[in-house]
Structure formats: C-alpha cells, structure tokens
XYZ file of C-alpha atoms in Angstrom:
220
model
C 11.177 69.468 61.967
C 11.878 70.105 58.055
C 15.583 68.998 58.470
C 14.431 65.924 60.250
C 12.057 65.030 57.513
C 14.795 65.655 54.711
C 17.318 63.406 56.691
C 14.853 60.872 57.473
C 13.614 60.742 53.588
C 17.394 60.524 52.778
C 18.300 57.754 55.123
C 14.878 55.642 54.778
C 15.073 55.799 51.013
C 18.769 54.644 50.980
C 17.908 51.981 53.391
C 14.969 50.611 51.486
C 17.181 50.449 48.408
C 20.387 48.922 50.052
C 17.902 46.402 51.747
C 16.365 45.524 48.560
C 19.881 44.993 46.839
C 20.895 42.705 49.798
C 17.574 40.830 49.462
C 18.040 40.156 45.758
C 21.657 38.927 46.302
C 20.430 36.520 49.176
C 17.291 35.468 47.366
C 19.424 34.615 44.057
C 21.850 32.256 46.034
C 19.026 30.407 47.440
C 17.273 30.226 44.248
C 20.128 28.525 42.587
C 20.549 26.065 45.429
C 16.771 25.293 45.285
C 16.891 24.735 41.453
C 19.438 22.128 42.010
C 17.155 20.339 44.294
C 14.343 20.726 41.824
C 16.699 19.167 39.211
C 17.334 16.046 41.452
C 13.658 15.412 42.069
C 13.806 16.568 45.925
C 11.205 19.343 45.649
C 8.441 20.554 43.219
C 8.924 23.987 41.172
C 5.770 25.292 42.793
C 7.340 24.887 46.481
C 10.358 26.946 45.232
C 8.357 30.159 45.291
C 6.286 29.405 48.486
C 9.488 28.653 50.469
C 11.302 31.763 49.173
C 8.312 33.914 49.988
C 8.184 32.640 53.624
C 11.855 33.391 54.040
C 11.714 36.835 52.869
C 10.941 38.383 56.430
C 14.127 36.519 57.723
C 16.115 37.628 54.890
C 15.114 41.243 55.540
C 15.495 40.716 59.159
C 19.152 40.171 58.721
C 20.028 42.843 55.948
C 18.101 45.570 57.733
C 20.798 46.573 60.166
C 23.809 46.638 57.659
C 21.478 48.466 55.147
C 20.716 51.258 57.622
C 24.424 51.701 58.558
C 25.329 51.725 54.795
C 22.584 54.381 54.264
C 23.945 56.564 57.046
C 27.356 56.569 55.476
C 25.868 57.491 52.206
C 23.428 60.088 53.116
C 25.763 61.869 55.462
C 28.718 61.259 53.083
C 26.715 63.159 50.313
C 25.879 65.918 52.690
C 29.615 66.529 53.375
C 30.601 66.109 49.637
C 27.984 68.578 48.473
C 28.816 71.125 51.236
C 25.262 70.758 52.763
C 26.656 69.837 56.174
C 28.677 73.143 56.367
C 25.614 74.949 55.481
C 23.716 73.441 58.348
C 26.403 74.224 60.840
C 26.950 77.479 59.894
C 23.008 78.045 60.204
C 23.350 77.163 63.894
C 22.516 73.244 63.671
C 24.832 71.366 66.208
C 26.207 68.079 66.080
C 24.071 66.938 68.824
C 21.215 67.964 67.263
C 21.995 66.020 64.361
C 22.893 63.087 66.429
C 19.230 63.582 68.044
C 17.641 63.392 64.590
C 19.703 60.342 63.567
C 18.586 58.641 66.741
C 15.112 59.417 65.821
C 15.653 57.703 62.428
C 17.399 54.934 63.980
C 14.195 54.536 66.198
C 11.968 54.242 63.309
C 14.234 51.327 61.737
C 14.284 49.601 65.210
C 10.420 49.662 65.317
C 10.353 47.959 61.683
C 13.066 45.535 62.645
C 11.460 44.704 66.140
C 8.152 43.960 64.260
C 9.901 41.752 61.842
C 12.075 39.864 64.361
C 9.210 39.247 67.007
C 6.107 38.760 64.773
C 6.497 38.457 60.998
C 9.648 36.381 60.749
C 8.532 33.834 63.505
C 5.149 33.395 61.794
C 6.935 33.059 58.386
C 9.346 30.463 59.610
C 6.389 28.436 61.036
C 4.598 28.569 57.818
C 7.670 27.799 56.013
C 8.321 24.531 58.332
C 4.756 23.698 57.796
C 4.973 23.644 53.931
C 8.343 21.849 54.327
C 6.481 19.161 56.311
C 4.119 18.758 53.667
C 6.696 18.509 51.097
C 8.544 15.894 52.642
C 5.266 13.632 52.933
C 5.260 13.635 48.971
C 6.289 10.542 47.408
C 8.866 10.032 44.575
C 6.228 9.967 42.192
C 4.713 13.400 43.207
C 8.088 14.737 42.516
C 8.449 13.077 38.921
C 9.170 15.369 36.042
C 7.203 13.682 32.930
C 9.605 12.368 30.450
C 12.704 12.148 32.370
C 14.498 9.628 34.382
C 14.942 10.397 38.133
C 17.427 8.763 40.316
C 17.738 8.280 43.893
C 20.174 5.777 45.536
C 19.718 2.558 43.783
C 16.140 3.388 42.580
C 15.498 4.720 38.965
C 11.877 5.950 37.972
C 10.651 7.066 34.685
C 6.902 8.251 33.789
C 5.976 9.404 30.192
C 2.962 11.372 31.201
C 0.412 12.308 34.100
C -3.458 12.194 33.828
C -4.321 14.585 36.393
C -8.258 14.298 36.379
C -8.082 10.743 36.774
C -4.900 10.581 39.067
C -2.922 8.179 36.800
C 0.799 8.242 35.830
C 1.338 6.640 32.385
C 3.860 4.475 30.859
C 6.054 3.970 34.011
C 9.239 2.130 34.448
C 10.786 1.528 38.168
C 14.195 -0.073 38.837
C 15.196 -0.879 42.212
C 17.519 -3.119 44.241
C 16.239 -4.790 47.165
C 17.553 -7.298 49.685
C 15.828 -10.804 49.072
C 16.704 -13.943 50.844
C 20.222 -12.603 51.900
C 20.927 -11.510 48.294
C 20.868 -8.292 46.363
C 18.075 -8.547 43.915
C 17.200 -6.156 40.830
C 13.671 -5.540 40.729
C 12.426 -3.841 37.273
C 8.699 -3.176 36.733
C 7.073 -1.940 33.592
C 3.385 -0.548 33.709
C 0.964 1.123 31.578
C -0.326 3.171 34.262
C 0.164 3.606 37.812
C -2.605 5.053 40.200
C -1.743 6.491 43.518
C -4.177 6.063 46.569
C -4.595 7.032 50.061
C -5.969 5.136 53.021
C -7.607 7.277 55.647
C -7.452 4.517 58.149
C -3.547 4.694 57.921
C -3.153 8.566 58.443
C -3.753 8.880 54.567
C -0.816 6.868 53.807
C -0.208 6.742 50.027
C 0.317 3.562 48.070
C 1.050 3.125 44.333
C -1.085 0.358 42.319
C 0.673 -0.786 39.213
C -1.821 -1.874 36.455
C -1.229 -3.692 33.247
C 2.423 -4.131 33.542
C 5.254 -6.673 34.025
C 7.718 -7.297 36.763
C 11.259 -8.629 36.421
C 13.628 -10.054 39.128
C 17.248 -11.056 38.926
C 20.043 -11.766 41.322
C 23.043 -9.447 41.285
C-alpha cells in the first residue's frame, strides 16, 4: 500500500503539473484571439474572462489524457534512472503488481476525467453558450471603447465618453452608407449625446435616440 501511495503521488502530482502547463498554453492561444476580437469591437473585455473561465473544463478534458501519459513516462523514467525500479524488483515486487498499481492510478484519472466529461464540461459549455448569446444581443454602442473610432463594414462610430449613471453616450459621431431610392447614400450624424432605450413590448429591443445633433446625407 505504501508503494501504491508513493507511485500515485508521483504520477498524480506530475499529471497536475503537466495539465496546468498544457492549460496555460491553450488559454494563452485563445486569449490572444479573443484580444483581437476586443480590439475589433466585437466583444467586451469583461466577457473575455467569463468565456475563458467557462472553457477551462473543456480544455482540461482534452489535456488530461495526454498529461497522464506523459506523467507515467516521467515517473517511471525517473524510477529507472535512479535505480529505484531495480530495488523494487529485487524486493520481490513483480511487473504485474506494478501494472496493477498503475491501473489503480489510471482509474483515479478516469474517474476525474469522467466527471469532467459528463457533468462539469457540458454544464460549462451550456453557460458559455448562454453568455455568448447575451453578448451577441449587445449593440455596437454597447461594445464601444470611448475615445476611439470603431469600424464595422461600411459603418464608423465614435463616442467621446459615457455617463453610466444616466445611460448616456456623449459626443457621438456615426457614419454609414445606406441604400436610398436606388442609390448609395452616405449618412453622417453628429449628436451631443445618445440615449439607449429598451421597449418591453418588443422583447426589450434596444433603440438609440440621438439628441441635440445634426444629420447629413449625400449621394455617392
């Protein structure tokens, strides 16, 4: 039993370390891609950590089997290099017994992996999709970064600042190209402030009300 606890400690600690390294590598790659989406104004910075947190169980689910395999190689490789395996064999420990201990450790990993695969990861993915749905419902103005021009297709938006307490967006410039009477028309709007309102009767559909501003139109 002492030998099993010793092997289990070596393998499980190594598995946790390798899993953490693989998780950090995976998170860093996704982090950079999400940062580019934030820079493009397609998602908020707060949503970045929410979505990464919900994806962690799925990342662990993929990394755990590989981490366990590498940990077995590391643990048993160290036992052979430091001649501990020779001492075990000379003490009457057979290869079959070691295989049984290894299988017991594998069952622990399988239990953890099964819990993640069948319960934790599906629930996290459900919450991730729920958060993504809320993110998709945000308007372009919800994703604005104050003091910077944001472009999306033929539309360009600029907002100088926000007033969260009153729900206003201050000093707004909006430029868009629309189809009007068969012609492409450039529409530019300048407003001192913009208020975003929701109408419960229309499933809380959001509308923007431009106030104290000027609208310019010109055919292209």
